[in-house]
Amino acid sequence: MVGNPPYVRQELIPDPLIDEYRQRFQTVFDRADLYIPFIEKSLSHLADGGKLSFICADRWMKNRYGGPLRRFVAEGFHLKLYVDMVDTPAFHDDVIAYPAIFVIARERRGATRIAHRPDIDAHALSNLASDLLSERPVATGGLVKELSNVAHGSAPWILESSDQIALVRRLEASFPAIEEAGCTVGIGVATGADKAFIGPYDQLDVEPDRKLPIVMTRDIVSGEVRWRGFGIVNPFAADNGLVDLNAYPKLKRYLEARIEQIAKRHIAQKSPANWYRTIDRIHPTLAKKPKLLIPDIKGEAHIVYEDGRLYPHHNLYFITSDQWDLKALQAVLMSGIARLFVSVYSTQMRGGYLRFQAQYLRRIRLPRWQDVTEEIKSALVGAAERRDTTACNEAAFRLYGLSKDERAALGGNGQT
């Protein structure tokens, strides 16, 4: 079976149809794209020894919604081949998320042969096909590598160089996950109608306690917070509900002037009585907490310290902690350690950009603050304050006790 399955984001699929997919297919989970049940259906048609080869978006191999499909593959199939097509012109049209080519067989599990970013010309691809399909052992130093136990339950597939895998596994065995070490990872507020809820703070004509200053991606492009003066309207009461608009005449007038835009959102149509809520609940106390801000898509970890004045927008992820010194944590996240974990677990975008999303940030391992020596604490804080990435790396290497070979693996040595 050979193909390129259809890509349709779940929010574009009618709810009754999604409900039907969920009943028929065990892999439709969370915000799964239509290609997920398409792959399950296709695999289910394979006879013993049968093979499926698709060119398809690679997000499902690592993200949350792909978990059930990864388990489906691990329990009944063998991932034979994987070719990473990031930054490779696989199509005539330009696309943001490049796909992968994979071959999955209904047969006993074994090693997986992988290749990354092949040259697109007939000679190179012919040689690549021969190397992938050859029964001879994989040659050292070639484009094709061989990895074992890639598909393991619902765990994300790690398809990088083996030295990086070894380092990640060692850190995962030695240190707790970042949230277990006393940090909280989250994402800023989504409104569903930013033009209605967000505007220049001084021009938001609502009661003073009904608005908050908001920090957006463009406010932190310099590596420091340079607030451009925007704010967000907060329709939530101190408890779990929305405020009574009759108690806030300015807020009521402001929202009703924009009711056409606000009420047409999906969340408003599902609950007409709560038409004026934002998609995410707003917690004003978050604005007052010092936090680290991280844009979603970046080539390198872009970690910005915010001292507790602004509320994060939905294109920003944030980390707070009552245990770790945030300046020290900033240095750790500016080091190659953060990029290692995110690059191993995240899908890559065009140009080598990574998704620094909460699900990947939560994969980062971190020592407990009380276990860090005073010397290393000081080195981390100093490196962050100077925004010295070399010093951040050096302090992080000492923090994690990295050997010379492990330090080299942060760049990936390509060996199997």
CSV table of C-alpha atoms in Angstrom, one decimal:
chain,number,residue,atom,x,y,z
A,1,MET,CA,0.0,0.0,0.0
A,2,VAL,CA,1.5,3.3,-1.1
A,3,GLY,CA,0.0,6.8,-0.6
A,4,ASN,CA,-0.1,10.3,0.7
A,5,PRO,CA,-3.1,10.5,3.2
A,6,PRO,CA,-5.4,13.5,3.4
A,7,TYR,CA,-4.5,16.3,5.9
A,8,VAL,CA,-7.6,17.9,7.6
A,9,ARG,CA,-7.3,19.6,10.9
A,10,GLN,CA,-9.9,18.3,13.4
A,11,GLU,CA,-11.4,21.8,13.9
A,12,LEU,CA,-12.4,21.7,10.2
A,13,ILE,CA,-14.3,18.5,10.5
A,14,PRO,CA,-18.0,18.6,11.6
A,15,ASP,CA,-18.6,17.4,15.2
A,16,PRO,CA,-21.0,14.6,14.2
A,17,LEU,CA,-18.3,13.2,11.8
A,18,ILE,CA,-15.6,13.4,14.5
A,19,ASP,CA,-17.9,11.6,16.9
A,20,GLU,CA,-18.3,8.8,14.2
A,21,TYR,CA,-14.6,8.6,13.7
A,22,ARG,CA,-14.0,8.3,17.5
A,23,GLN,CA,-16.5,5.3,17.6
A,24,ARG,CA,-14.9,3.5,14.6
A,25,PHE,CA,-11.2,4.2,15.2
A,26,GLN,CA,-9.2,3.6,18.4
A,27,THR,CA,-6.5,6.1,17.3
A,28,VAL,CA,-8.6,9.2,17.1
A,29,PHE,CA,-7.5,11.1,20.2
A,30,ASP,CA,-7.3,14.7,21.4
A,31,ARG,CA,-6.9,17.0,18.3
A,32,ALA,CA,-6.0,14.2,15.8
A,33,ASP,CA,-5.7,15.2,12.2
A,34,LEU,CA,-7.8,13.2,9.7
A,35,TYR,CA,-4.6,11.3,8.5
A,36,ILE,CA,-4.5,9.5,11.9
A,37,PRO,CA,-7.6,7.3,11.3
A,38,PHE,CA,-6.6,7.1,7.7
A,39,ILE,CA,-3.3,5.4,8.7
A,40,GLU,CA,-5.1,3.1,11.2
A,41,LYS,CA,-7.6,2.0,8.5
A,42,SER,CA,-4.9,1.4,6.0
A,43,LEU,CA,-2.7,-0.6,8.4
A,44,SER,CA,-5.7,-2.7,9.3
A,45,HIS,CA,-5.9,-3.9,5.7
A,46,LEU,CA,-2.4,-5.3,5.6
A,47,ALA,CA,-2.0,-9.1,5.5
A,48,ASP,CA,0.9,-10.8,7.2
A,49,GLY,CA,4.0,-9.6,5.6
A,50,GLY,CA,2.2,-6.7,3.9
A,51,LYS,CA,3.8,-3.2,3.9
A,52,LEU,CA,2.5,0.3,3.9
A,53,SER,CA,4.5,3.2,2.6
A,54,PHE,CA,3.2,6.8,3.1
A,55,ILE,CA,4.6,10.2,2.7
A,56,CYS,CA,2.9,12.1,5.5
A,57,ALA,CA,3.2,14.9,8.1
A,58,ASP,CA,5.5,13.6,10.9
A,59,ARG,CA,3.7,15.3,13.8
A,60,TRP,CA,2.0,12.2,15.0
A,61,MET,CA,5.3,10.5,15.6
A,62,LYS,CA,6.1,12.7,18.6
A,63,ASN,CA,3.1,14.8,19.7
A,64,ARG,CA,0.2,14.1,22.1
A,65,TYR,CA,-2.5,13.2,19.6
A,66,GLY,CA,-0.3,10.6,17.9
A,67,GLY,CA,0.1,8.5,21.1
A,68,PRO,CA,-2.7,5.9,20.3
A,69,LEU,CA,-1.5,5.5,16.7
A,70,ARG,CA,2.1,4.9,17.9
A,71,ARG,CA,0.8,2.3,20.3
A,72,PHE,CA,-1.2,0.7,17.5
A,73,VAL,CA,1.9,0.4,15.4
A,74,ALA,CA,4.1,-0.8,18.3
A,75,GLU,CA,1.7,-3.6,19.2
A,76,GLY,CA,1.1,-5.1,15.8
A,77,PHE,CA,3.6,-3.8,13.3
A,78,HIS,CA,7.3,-3.1,12.5
A,79,LEU,CA,8.5,0.4,11.6
A,80,LYS,CA,11.0,-0.7,8.9
A,81,LEU,CA,12.1,2.5,7.3
A,82,TYR,CA,11.9,6.2,8.0
A,83,VAL,CA,13.2,9.1,5.9
A,84,ASP,CA,13.1,12.6,7.4
A,85,MET,CA,12.1,15.2,4.8
A,86,VAL,CA,12.6,18.3,6.9
A,87,ASP,CA,13.9,21.2,4.6
A,88,THR,CA,13.7,18.8,1.7
A,89,PRO,CA,11.6,20.0,-1.3
A,90,ALA,CA,9.4,17.0,-1.5
A,91,PHE,CA,6.5,18.9,-3.2
A,92,HIS,CA,6.3,21.5,-5.9
A,93,ASP,CA,4.5,23.8,-3.5
A,94,ASP,CA,6.2,25.2,-0.4
A,95,VAL,CA,4.9,23.9,2.9
A,96,ILE,CA,5.7,24.8,6.5
A,97,ALA,CA,5.7,21.4,8.1
A,98,TYR,CA,7.7,19.0,6.0
A,99,PRO,CA,6.7,15.3,6.0
A,100,ALA,CA,8.5,12.0,6.4
A,101,ILE,CA,8.4,8.9,4.3
A,102,PHE,CA,7.9,5.7,6.4
A,103,VAL,CA,7.4,2.0,5.7
A,104,ILE,CA,5.4,0.0,8.2
A,105,ALA,CA,5.0,-3.8,7.8
A,106,ARG,CA,2.8,-6.4,9.5
A,107,GLU,CA,5.7,-8.5,10.7
A,108,ARG,CA,7.8,-9.2,13.7
A,109,ARG,CA,9.5,-6.1,15.1
A,110,GLY,CA,13.2,-5.4,14.4
A,111,ALA,CA,15.6,-2.5,13.8
A,112,THR,CA,14.5,0.6,11.9
A,113,ARG,CA,16.6,2.0,9.1
A,114,ILE,CA,16.5,5.8,9.0
A,115,ALA,CA,17.9,8.6,6.8
A,116,HIS,CA,17.7,12.4,7.2
A,117,ARG,CA,17.2,15.1,4.5
A,118,PRO,CA,18.3,13.3,1.3
A,119,ASP,CA,19.3,15.2,-1.8
A,120,ILE,CA,16.5,15.3,-4.3
A,121,ASP,CA,18.1,13.9,-7.5
A,122,ALA,CA,17.7,10.6,-9.3
A,123,HIS,CA,21.2,9.3,-8.6
A,124,ALA,CA,21.1,10.1,-4.8
A,125,LEU,CA,17.6,8.7,-4.3
A,126,SER,CA,18.4,5.5,-6.2
A,127,ASN,CA,21.4,4.9,-4.0
A,128,LEU,CA,19.4,5.8,-0.9
A,129,ALA,CA,16.7,3.2,-1.9
A,130,SER,CA,19.3,0.6,-2.4
A,131,ASP,CA,20.9,1.3,1.0
A,132,LEU,CA,17.6,1.3,2.8
A,133,LEU,CA,16.5,-2.0,1.3
A,134,SER,CA,19.8,-3.8,1.3
A,135,GLU,CA,20.2,-7.0,3.3
A,136,ARG,CA,23.8,-6.1,4.0
A,137,PRO,CA,24.7,-4.4,7.4
A,138,VAL,CA,24.5,-0.6,7.4
A,139,ALA,CA,27.8,1.0,6.5
A,140,THR,CA,29.4,3.2,9.1
A,141,GLY,CA,29.4,6.9,8.2
A,142,GLY,CA,26.7,6.6,5.5
A,143,LEU,CA,23.4,8.5,5.2
A,144,VAL,CA,21.4,5.4,6.4
A,145,LYS,CA,21.5,4.6,10.1
A,146,GLU,CA,19.9,1.8,12.1
A,147,LEU,CA,18.1,2.2,15.4
A,148,SER,CA,16.5,-0.4,17.6
A,149,ASN,CA,13.2,-0.2,19.6
A,150,VAL,CA,12.0,3.0,18.0
A,151,ALA,CA,8.3,2.1,18.4
A,152,HIS,CA,7.8,1.5,22.2
A,153,GLY,CA,4.2,1.7,23.4
A,154,SER,CA,2.7,5.2,23.0
A,155,ALA,CA,6.1,6.9,23.7
A,156,PRO,CA,7.3,9.5,21.1
A,157,TRP,CA,9.5,8.1,18.4
A,158,ILE,CA,13.1,9.2,18.8
A,159,LEU,CA,14.7,9.1,15.4
A,160,GLU,CA,17.9,11.1,16.0
A,161,SER,CA,21.5,10.1,16.2
A,162,SER,CA,22.2,7.3,18.8
A,163,ASP,CA,24.6,9.5,20.8
A,164,GLN,CA,21.8,12.0,21.5
A,165,ILE,CA,19.4,9.2,22.3
A,166,ALA,CA,21.9,7.8,24.8
A,167,LEU,CA,22.3,11.2,26.5
A,168,VAL,CA,18.6,11.8,26.7
A,169,ARG,CA,18.0,8.4,28.2
A,170,ARG,CA,20.7,8.9,30.7
A,171,LEU,CA,19.3,12.2,31.8
A,172,GLU,CA,15.8,10.8,32.0
A,173,ALA,CA,17.0,8.0,34.3
A,174,SER,CA,19.0,10.4,36.5
A,175,PHE,CA,16.8,13.5,37.0
A,176,PRO,CA,13.1,14.3,37.5
A,177,ALA,CA,11.0,15.9,34.8
A,178,ILE,CA,10.9,19.7,35.0
A,179,GLU,CA,7.5,19.9,36.7
A,180,GLU,CA,8.5,17.2,39.2
A,181,ALA,CA,11.4,19.5,40.1
A,182,GLY,CA,9.1,22.2,41.2
A,183,CYS,CA,8.3,24.2,38.0
A,184,THR,CA,5.0,24.8,36.2
A,185,VAL,CA,4.8,24.9,32.4
A,186,GLY,CA,1.8,26.6,30.8
A,187,ILE,CA,0.6,28.5,27.8
A,188,GLY,CA,-0.8,32.0,27.6
A,189,VAL,CA,-4.4,33.0,27.1
A,190,ALA,CA,-6.3,32.3,23.8
A,191,THR,CA,-9.3,34.5,23.2
A,192,GLY,CA,-10.7,33.4,19.9
A,193,ALA,CA,-11.1,37.1,19.0
A,194,ASP,CA,-8.0,39.0,19.8
A,195,LYS,CA,-9.1,42.1,18.0
A,196,ALA,CA,-12.1,42.3,20.4
A,197,PHE,CA,-10.4,41.4,23.6
A,198,ILE,CA,-6.9,42.9,23.1
A,199,GLY,CA,-6.0,46.5,22.4
A,200,PRO,CA,-3.9,49.4,23.7
A,201,TYR,CA,-4.1,49.1,27.5
A,202,ASP,CA,-4.9,52.8,28.1
A,203,GLN,CA,-7.7,52.7,25.4
A,204,LEU,CA,-9.6,49.7,26.8
A,205,ASP,CA,-12.6,51.5,28.2
A,206,VAL,CA,-13.5,49.1,31.0
A,207,GLU,CA,-13.3,49.1,34.8
A,208,PRO,CA,-9.7,49.1,36.0
A,209,ASP,CA,-10.0,45.6,37.5
A,210,ARG,CA,-11.4,44.2,34.2
A,211,LYS,CA,-8.1,44.6,32.2
A,212,LEU,CA,-4.6,43.3,32.4
A,213,PRO,CA,-1.4,44.3,30.6
A,214,ILE,CA,-0.5,41.5,28.2
A,215,VAL,CA,2.9,40.4,26.8
A,216,MET,CA,3.1,39.1,23.2
A,217,THR,CA,5.8,37.5,21.1
A,218,ARG,CA,6.7,40.8,19.5
A,219,ASP,CA,7.4,42.3,23.0
A,220,ILE,CA,10.3,39.9,23.6
A,221,VAL,CA,12.0,39.6,20.2
A,222,SER,CA,15.1,41.5,21.6
A,223,GLY,CA,15.6,38.8,24.3
A,224,GLU,CA,14.2,41.2,26.9
A,225,VAL,CA,10.7,42.4,27.6
A,226,ARG,CA,9.9,45.6,25.8
A,227,TRP,CA,6.2,46.0,26.4
A,228,ARG,CA,4.4,47.8,23.6
A,229,GLY,CA,1.5,48.8,25.8
A,230,PHE,CA,-1.2,46.3,25.0
A,231,GLY,CA,-3.8,44.9,27.4
A,232,ILE,CA,-6.5,42.2,27.5
A,233,VAL,CA,-10.1,42.5,28.8
A,234,ASN,CA,-10.8,40.0,31.6
A,235,PRO,CA,-14.4,38.8,31.8
A,236,PHE,CA,-13.8,36.3,34.7
A,237,ALA,CA,-14.7,36.8,38.3
A,238,ALA,CA,-12.4,35.8,41.2
A,239,ASP,CA,-14.2,32.5,41.5
A,240,ASN,CA,-14.7,30.1,38.6
A,241,GLY,CA,-17.5,32.0,36.8
A,242,LEU,CA,-17.8,35.1,34.6
A,243,VAL,CA,-18.6,38.5,36.1
A,244,ASP,CA,-22.1,39.8,36.0
A,245,LEU,CA,-22.1,42.4,33.2
A,246,ASN,CA,-24.7,44.4,34.9
A,247,ALA,CA,-22.3,45.0,37.8
A,248,TYR,CA,-19.7,46.4,35.3
A,249,PRO,CA,-21.4,48.9,33.0
A,250,LYS,CA,-18.2,49.9,31.1
A,251,LEU,CA,-17.3,46.3,30.5
A,252,LYS,CA,-20.8,45.5,29.3
A,253,ARG,CA,-20.8,48.4,26.9
A,254,TYR,CA,-17.4,47.5,25.6
A,255,LEU,CA,-18.3,43.8,25.0
A,256,GLU,CA,-21.7,44.5,23.5
A,257,ALA,CA,-20.2,46.9,21.0
A,258,ARG,CA,-18.2,43.9,19.7
A,259,ILE,CA,-20.8,41.2,20.2
A,260,GLU,CA,-21.0,40.3,16.5
A,261,GLN,CA,-17.3,39.3,16.5
A,262,ILE,CA,-17.3,37.7,19.9
A,263,ALA,CA,-20.5,35.7,19.7
A,264,LYS,CA,-19.6,34.0,16.4
A,265,ARG,CA,-16.8,32.1,18.0
A,266,HIS,CA,-17.3,28.3,18.4
A,267,ILE,CA,-17.0,28.5,22.2
A,268,ALA,CA,-19.7,31.2,22.3
A,269,GLN,CA,-22.1,29.3,20.1
A,270,LYS,CA,-21.7,26.2,22.3
A,271,SER,CA,-22.6,28.2,25.4
A,272,PRO,CA,-24.6,31.3,24.4
A,273,ALA,CA,-25.1,32.4,28.0
A,274,ASN,CA,-21.3,32.7,28.3
A,275,TRP,CA,-20.8,34.3,25.0
A,276,TYR,CA,-18.3,36.9,26.3
A,277,ARG,CA,-15.8,34.5,27.9
A,278,THR,CA,-12.3,34.0,26.4
A,279,ILE,CA,-11.4,30.5,25.3
A,280,ASP,CA,-9.0,30.1,28.2
A,281,ARG,CA,-9.8,31.2,31.7
A,282,ILE,CA,-7.7,34.2,32.9
A,283,HIS,CA,-6.0,34.0,36.3
A,284,PRO,CA,-4.8,37.6,37.2
A,285,THR,CA,-2.4,36.2,39.8
A,286,LEU,CA,-0.3,34.8,36.9
A,287,ALA,CA,0.5,38.3,35.7
A,288,LYS,CA,2.1,39.1,39.1
A,289,LYS,CA,4.3,36.0,39.1
A,290,PRO,CA,7.9,36.3,37.8
A,291,LYS,CA,8.1,33.9,34.8
A,292,LEU,CA,10.2,32.7,31.9
A,293,LEU,CA,8.6,33.4,28.5
A,294,ILE,CA,9.2,31.1,25.5
A,295,PRO,CA,7.9,31.7,21.9
A,296,ASP,CA,6.4,28.6,20.2
A,297,ILE,CA,8.5,28.4,17.1
A,298,LYS,CA,12.2,29.1,17.2
A,299,GLY,CA,15.5,27.8,15.9
A,300,GLU,CA,17.1,28.0,19.3
A,301,ALA,CA,15.7,28.2,22.8
A,302,HIS,CA,14.6,31.9,23.2
A,303,ILE,CA,14.1,32.3,26.9
A,304,VAL,CA,13.0,35.7,28.3
A,305,TYR,CA,12.7,36.6,32.0
A,306,GLU,CA,9.6,38.7,32.9
A,307,ASP,CA,9.6,40.1,36.5
A,308,GLY,CA,5.8,39.7,37.3
A,309,ARG,CA,3.9,42.5,35.6
A,310,LEU,CA,2.4,41.1,32.4
A,311,TYR,CA,-0.1,38.3,31.4
A,312,PRO,CA,1.2,36.0,28.6
A,313,HIS,CA,-0.6,35.8,25.2
A,314,HIS,CA,-1.4,32.4,23.7
A,315,ASN,CA,1.7,32.4,21.4
A,316,LEU,CA,3.9,32.3,24.4
A,317,TYR,CA,4.6,29.4,26.8
A,318,PHE,CA,5.6,30.3,30.3
A,319,ILE,CA,7.4,28.6,33.2
A,320,THR,CA,7.0,29.6,36.9
A,321,SER,CA,8.6,28.1,40.0
A,322,ASP,CA,8.4,28.5,43.7
A,323,GLN,CA,11.6,26.4,44.1
A,324,TRP,CA,14.0,27.1,41.3
A,325,ASP,CA,15.6,30.5,40.9
A,326,LEU,CA,14.2,31.6,37.6
A,327,LYS,CA,17.5,33.3,36.5
A,328,ALA,CA,19.3,30.0,37.1
A,329,LEU,CA,16.6,28.1,35.2
A,330,GLN,CA,16.8,30.6,32.4
A,331,ALA,CA,20.5,29.6,32.0
A,332,VAL,CA,19.6,25.9,31.9
A,333,LEU,CA,17.0,26.5,29.2
A,334,MET,CA,19.3,28.7,27.2
A,335,SER,CA,21.9,25.9,27.1
A,336,GLY,CA,22.0,23.0,24.6
A,337,ILE,CA,20.2,20.8,27.1
A,338,ALA,CA,16.8,22.4,26.4
A,339,ARG,CA,17.3,22.3,22.6
A,340,LEU,CA,18.4,18.6,22.9
A,341,PHE,CA,15.1,17.6,24.6
A,342,VAL,CA,12.9,19.7,22.4
A,343,SER,CA,14.7,18.6,19.2
A,344,VAL,CA,14.5,14.9,20.1
A,345,TYR,CA,10.7,15.1,21.0
A,346,SER,CA,9.5,17.9,18.7
A,347,THR,CA,8.7,17.9,15.1
A,348,GLN,CA,10.9,20.3,13.1
A,349,MET,CA,9.5,23.1,10.9
A,350,ARG,CA,10.9,24.6,7.7
A,351,GLY,CA,14.4,26.1,8.2
A,352,GLY,CA,15.2,23.8,11.2
A,353,TYR,CA,12.8,25.6,13.5
A,354,LEU,CA,11.4,23.7,16.5
A,355,ARG,CA,8.1,23.8,18.4
A,356,PHE,CA,8.9,24.9,21.9
A,357,GLN,CA,5.5,23.7,23.1
A,358,ALA,CA,4.4,22.8,26.7
A,359,GLN,CA,4.3,19.1,25.8
A,360,TYR,CA,8.0,19.2,24.8
A,361,LEU,CA,9.2,21.5,27.5
A,362,ARG,CA,7.7,19.2,30.0
A,363,ARG,CA,10.1,16.5,28.7
A,364,ILE,CA,13.2,18.4,29.9
A,365,ARG,CA,14.9,16.9,33.0
A,366,LEU,CA,16.1,19.1,35.8
A,367,PRO,CA,17.9,18.5,39.1
A,368,ARG,CA,16.0,19.6,42.2
A,369,TRP,CA,17.1,23.0,43.4
A,370,GLN,CA,18.2,21.8,46.8
A,371,ASP,CA,20.6,19.3,45.1
A,372,VAL,CA,22.5,22.0,43.2
A,373,THR,CA,25.8,23.3,44.7
A,374,GLU,CA,26.1,27.0,45.6
A,375,GLU,CA,28.9,27.3,43.1
A,376,ILE,CA,26.8,26.1,40.2
A,377,LYS,CA,23.8,28.1,41.3
A,378,SER,CA,25.9,31.3,41.1
A,379,ALA,CA,27.4,30.3,37.8
A,380,LEU,CA,24.0,29.7,36.3
A,381,VAL,CA,22.5,33.0,37.5
A,382,GLY,CA,25.6,35.0,36.3
A,383,ALA,CA,25.5,33.4,32.9
A,384,ALA,CA,21.8,34.2,32.5
A,385,GLU,CA,22.2,37.8,33.6
A,386,ARG,CA,25.0,38.3,31.0
A,387,ARG,CA,23.0,36.3,28.4
A,388,ASP,CA,26.2,34.4,27.7
A,389,THR,CA,25.2,31.2,26.0
A,390,THR,CA,28.7,29.8,26.2
A,391,ALA,CA,28.7,30.3,30.0
A,392,CYS,CA,25.1,28.9,30.1
A,393,ASN,CA,26.4,25.7,28.4
A,394,GLU,CA,29.4,25.4,30.6
A,395,ALA,CA,27.4,25.8,33.8
A,396,ALA,CA,24.7,23.4,32.5
A,397,PHE,CA,27.4,20.8,31.6
A,398,ARG,CA,28.6,20.9,35.2
A,399,LEU,CA,25.0,20.8,36.6
A,400,TYR,CA,24.2,17.6,34.7
A,401,GLY,CA,27.7,16.1,35.1
A,402,LEU,CA,28.2,15.7,31.4
A,403,SER,CA,31.2,13.7,30.2
A,404,LYS,CA,33.3,14.9,27.2
A,405,ASP,CA,31.4,12.5,24.9
A,406,GLU,CA,28.0,13.7,26.2
A,407,ARG,CA,29.0,17.3,25.6
A,408,ALA,CA,29.8,16.4,22.0
A,409,ALA,CA,26.5,14.7,21.7
A,410,LEU,CA,24.6,17.9,22.2
A,411,GLY,CA,25.6,18.6,18.6
A,412,GLY,CA,25.0,15.0,17.5
A,413,ASN,CA,27.9,13.0,16.2
A,414,GLY,CA,25.9,11.0,13.7
A,415,GLN,CA,27.3,7.7,14.9
A,416,THR,CA,25.2,4.6,15.4
